[in-house]
Coordinates of C-alpha atoms in Angstrom, one line a residue:
M310 CA 2.2 13.0 20.7
A311 CA 0.4 15.4 23.2
T312 CA 1.1 18.6 20.1
K313 CA -0.9 16.4 17.7
M314 CA -3.8 15.8 20.2
A315 CA -4.1 19.3 20.5
F316 CA -4.1 20.4 17.3
A317 CA -6.6 17.6 16.6
Q318 CA -8.7 18.8 19.3
C319 CA -8.2 22.2 18.4
R320 CA -10.0 21.5 15.1
K321 CA -13.2 20.0 16.8
H322 CA -14.0 23.3 18.7
D323 CA -15.4 26.2 18.2
P324 CA -13.0 28.4 16.0
A325 CA -13.7 31.3 18.3
S326 CA -12.6 29.7 21.1
K327 CA -8.9 29.2 22.6
P328 CA -8.1 25.7 23.3
H329 CA -6.2 25.5 27.0
V330 CA -3.8 22.7 26.9
A331 CA -1.6 21.4 29.9
V332 CA 1.8 20.5 29.5
V333 CA 3.8 18.3 32.3
G334 CA 7.2 19.3 32.8
A335 CA 9.3 22.3 31.8
G336 CA 12.2 20.8 30.7
L337 CA 13.6 21.4 27.2
S338 CA 11.0 19.4 25.5
G339 CA 7.8 20.7 27.5
L340 CA 9.0 24.6 26.9
R341 CA 9.5 24.0 23.0
C342 CA 6.1 22.0 23.2
A343 CA 4.5 24.8 24.8
D344 CA 6.4 27.3 22.4
V345 CA 4.6 25.9 19.2
L346 CA 1.4 25.7 20.9
L347 CA 1.8 29.4 21.7
Q348 CA 2.4 29.9 18.0
H349 CA -0.4 28.5 17.2
G350 CA -2.8 30.1 19.2
F351 CA -3.6 27.8 22.4
K352 CA -3.5 28.7 25.7
V353 CA -0.9 27.1 27.7
T354 CA -0.3 26.3 31.3
I355 CA 3.2 24.4 32.3
I356 CA 3.0 22.2 35.3
E357 CA 6.7 21.8 36.8
A358 CA 7.5 20.1 40.3
R359 CA 10.6 21.5 41.0
S360 CA 10.7 25.3 42.1
R361 CA 12.9 25.9 38.7
I362 CA 12.4 25.4 35.0
G363 CA 14.7 23.8 32.2
G364 CA 14.7 20.3 33.6
R365 CA 18.5 18.6 33.0
L366 CA 19.6 22.2 32.2
H367 CA 20.7 24.2 34.9
Q368 CA 23.6 25.4 37.0
E369 CA 25.0 24.9 40.4
R370 CA 27.7 26.8 42.4
L371 CA 30.3 25.0 44.2
P372 CA 31.8 25.4 47.6
N373 CA 34.5 27.5 45.9
G374 CA 32.6 29.9 44.1
H375 CA 32.6 28.3 40.6
L376 CA 29.7 28.5 38.8
V377 CA 28.8 25.2 37.0
D378 CA 26.5 23.6 34.2
V379 CA 24.8 20.4 35.7
G380 CA 23.5 18.6 33.0
P381 CA 23.7 19.0 29.1
N382 CA 26.5 21.8 28.4
W383 CA 27.6 21.1 25.0
I384 CA 25.9 21.0 21.3
H385 CA 27.4 17.9 19.7
G386 CA 27.9 17.9 16.2
T387 CA 26.9 21.1 14.6
A388 CA 26.1 20.0 10.8
E389 CA 22.5 21.1 10.2
N390 CA 21.8 20.8 14.4
P391 CA 18.4 22.0 15.3
I392 CA 20.1 22.9 19.2
L393 CA 22.6 25.2 17.5
D394 CA 20.0 26.9 15.4
L395 CA 18.0 27.6 18.9
A396 CA 21.3 28.6 20.7
N397 CA 21.7 31.4 18.0
Q398 CA 18.1 32.6 18.1
T399 CA 18.7 33.0 21.7
K400 CA 21.8 34.8 21.1
T401 CA 23.7 31.9 23.4
T402 CA 27.5 32.7 23.5
T403 CA 29.4 29.8 22.4
S404 CA 33.0 28.7 21.8
R405 CA 34.4 25.8 19.8
W406 CA 36.0 22.9 21.7
D407 CA 39.1 22.0 21.3
V408 CA 40.9 18.8 21.5
N409 CA 42.6 18.8 25.1
S410 CA 40.7 17.5 28.3
Y411 CA 40.7 20.1 30.9
V412 CA 40.1 18.5 34.4
F413 CA 39.4 19.8 37.7
D414 CA 39.9 18.4 41.4
E415 CA 37.1 18.8 43.8
S416 CA 38.7 22.2 45.1
G417 CA 38.6 23.7 41.6
V418 CA 42.3 23.2 40.9
L419 CA 43.2 22.6 37.3
F420 CA 45.5 19.5 36.6
P421 CA 48.5 19.6 34.1
V422 CA 47.1 19.0 30.7
D423 CA 48.9 15.5 30.4
Q424 CA 47.2 14.6 33.5
G425 CA 44.0 15.7 32.4
E426 CA 44.4 13.6 29.3
K427 CA 45.7 10.3 31.3
Y428 CA 42.4 10.4 33.6
A429 CA 40.3 11.3 30.6
G430 CA 41.6 8.3 28.4
A431 CA 41.2 6.3 31.3
M432 CA 37.6 7.1 31.4
W433 CA 36.7 6.8 28.1
D434 CA 38.9 3.5 27.9
I435 CA 36.6 1.9 30.8
I436 CA 33.2 3.1 28.9
Q437 CA 34.4 1.4 25.6
E438 CA 35.6 -1.8 28.0
A439 CA 31.9 -1.9 29.5
F440 CA 30.5 -1.4 25.7
K441 CA 32.4 -4.5 24.7
H442 CA 31.6 -6.4 27.9
S443 CA 27.7 -6.1 27.9
N444 CA 28.0 -7.3 24.1
R445 CA 30.2 -10.1 24.5
H446 CA 29.2 -11.2 28.3
G447 CA 25.7 -9.5 28.7
S448 CA 23.9 -12.7 28.8
E449 CA 26.0 -14.4 31.6
T450 CA 26.4 -10.9 33.5
D451 CA 24.6 -10.5 36.9
G452 CA 21.6 -8.0 36.1
N453 CA 22.4 -6.5 39.5
K454 CA 25.9 -5.4 38.2
S455 CA 26.2 -1.8 37.8
L456 CA 28.3 0.3 35.3
A457 CA 30.0 2.0 38.6
D458 CA 30.8 -1.8 39.9
F459 CA 32.6 -2.2 36.7
F460 CA 34.6 1.3 36.5
R461 CA 35.9 0.1 40.4
E462 CA 37.2 -3.2 38.8
K463 CA 38.8 -1.4 36.1
V464 CA 40.5 1.4 38.2
A465 CA 42.0 -1.0 40.3
E466 CA 43.5 -2.6 37.1
R467 CA 44.8 0.5 35.6
F468 CA 46.3 2.0 38.8
P469 CA 47.8 -1.3 40.8
D470 CA 48.8 -0.8 44.7
S471 CA 52.3 -0.9 43.6
E472 CA 51.7 2.7 41.5
T473 CA 52.6 5.9 43.4
D474 CA 49.7 7.6 44.9
F475 CA 47.1 4.7 43.3
E476 CA 44.4 5.3 46.0
R477 CA 44.3 9.0 44.6
Q478 CA 44.6 8.4 40.9
R479 CA 41.8 5.6 41.3
Q480 CA 39.5 8.1 43.0
I481 CA 40.0 11.1 40.1
V482 CA 39.2 8.4 37.5
L483 CA 36.0 7.1 39.8
L484 CA 35.0 10.8 40.3
M485 CA 35.1 11.7 36.3
S486 CA 33.0 8.5 35.4
E487 CA 30.0 10.5 37.1
L488 CA 30.0 12.5 33.9
W489 CA 28.9 9.8 31.9
G490 CA 26.0 9.9 34.0
A491 CA 25.2 13.3 33.2
F492 CA 25.8 12.2 29.3
V493 CA 22.6 9.5 29.7
G494 CA 20.8 11.0 32.6
S495 CA 21.2 8.4 35.1
P496 CA 23.7 7.9 37.5
I497 CA 26.2 5.2 36.7
S498 CA 25.5 3.4 40.0
R499 CA 22.1 2.8 38.4
Q500 CA 23.0 1.5 34.9
S501 CA 23.1 -2.0 34.4
L502 CA 26.4 -3.4 33.1
K503 CA 24.2 -6.2 31.6
F504 CA 22.1 -4.3 29.5
F505 CA 25.0 -1.4 28.5
W506 CA 25.0 -2.2 25.5
L507 CA 21.6 -0.5 24.8
E508 CA 23.2 3.0 25.0
E509 CA 24.0 3.8 21.9
C510 CA 26.7 6.8 21.2
I511 CA 25.7 9.7 19.1
E512 CA 27.2 9.8 15.7
G513 CA 29.3 12.4 14.1
G514 CA 31.5 12.2 17.2
K515 CA 34.1 13.9 15.0
D516 CA 31.5 16.9 14.2
P517 CA 33.0 20.4 15.6
M518 CA 30.9 20.7 19.2
E519 CA 30.1 24.1 20.5
K520 CA 30.2 25.2 24.1
P521 CA 27.8 27.5 25.7
L522 CA 29.5 29.8 27.9
H523 CA 26.2 31.7 29.0
P524 CA 22.9 30.5 29.8
S525 CA 21.1 32.9 27.8
S526 CA 18.6 30.5 26.7
L527 CA 17.0 30.6 30.0
P528 CA 15.3 33.8 29.8
S529 CA 13.8 32.8 26.9
C530 CA 12.5 29.7 28.5
M531 CA 11.2 32.0 31.3
H532 CA 9.4 34.3 28.3
I533 CA 7.5 31.1 27.3
C534 CA 6.6 30.6 30.5
A535 CA 5.2 33.9 31.2
T536 CA 3.4 34.0 28.3
C537 CA 1.4 31.0 29.3
G538 CA -2.0 31.2 30.7

């Protein structure tokens, strides 16, 4: 919308003048908007509240020294996907995601593949149960009940007190459940179970996924900012 309005204003100005457009937010959308405007001759200033660019696209270093992606870190479906085109243009190294689930604990220790599959499977099963519950019982579900509340109930059912190391297993799945918050951009403690049915999963789940291995797209974004007036 901002881009269309800017183009419309441009037609009303003296052709010799260069319209100056402010873009609020230096996330992927804001940077792309600035990029398109610059390509069409506009002067652009990006306003960002944080001390960094990228929005949800950023990295953090864990206490054990590992650098991890926080936020989007894969491309879901590679058939005619413009995001993959951008990754290729910025020479971002990618790798194809395999079918196994590799799960690390808080200290960075890798679980055996069978355990990783077990915990990942439990997490996704509960997500599906939450979708079904919200679709079927949303009208009578308390609006204050969150997806996190639902997870706590379900892990207690899946790992009863009679099971060996049940507390640790519950904790692992609850920690993994926070991944869903990263997928949709909001912590699961703030996602309403009542309205969870409104979350739509991306189609093409069986398409190949590409995993970026290096944040080389950020230098390109920084180049865009450097050219903004």
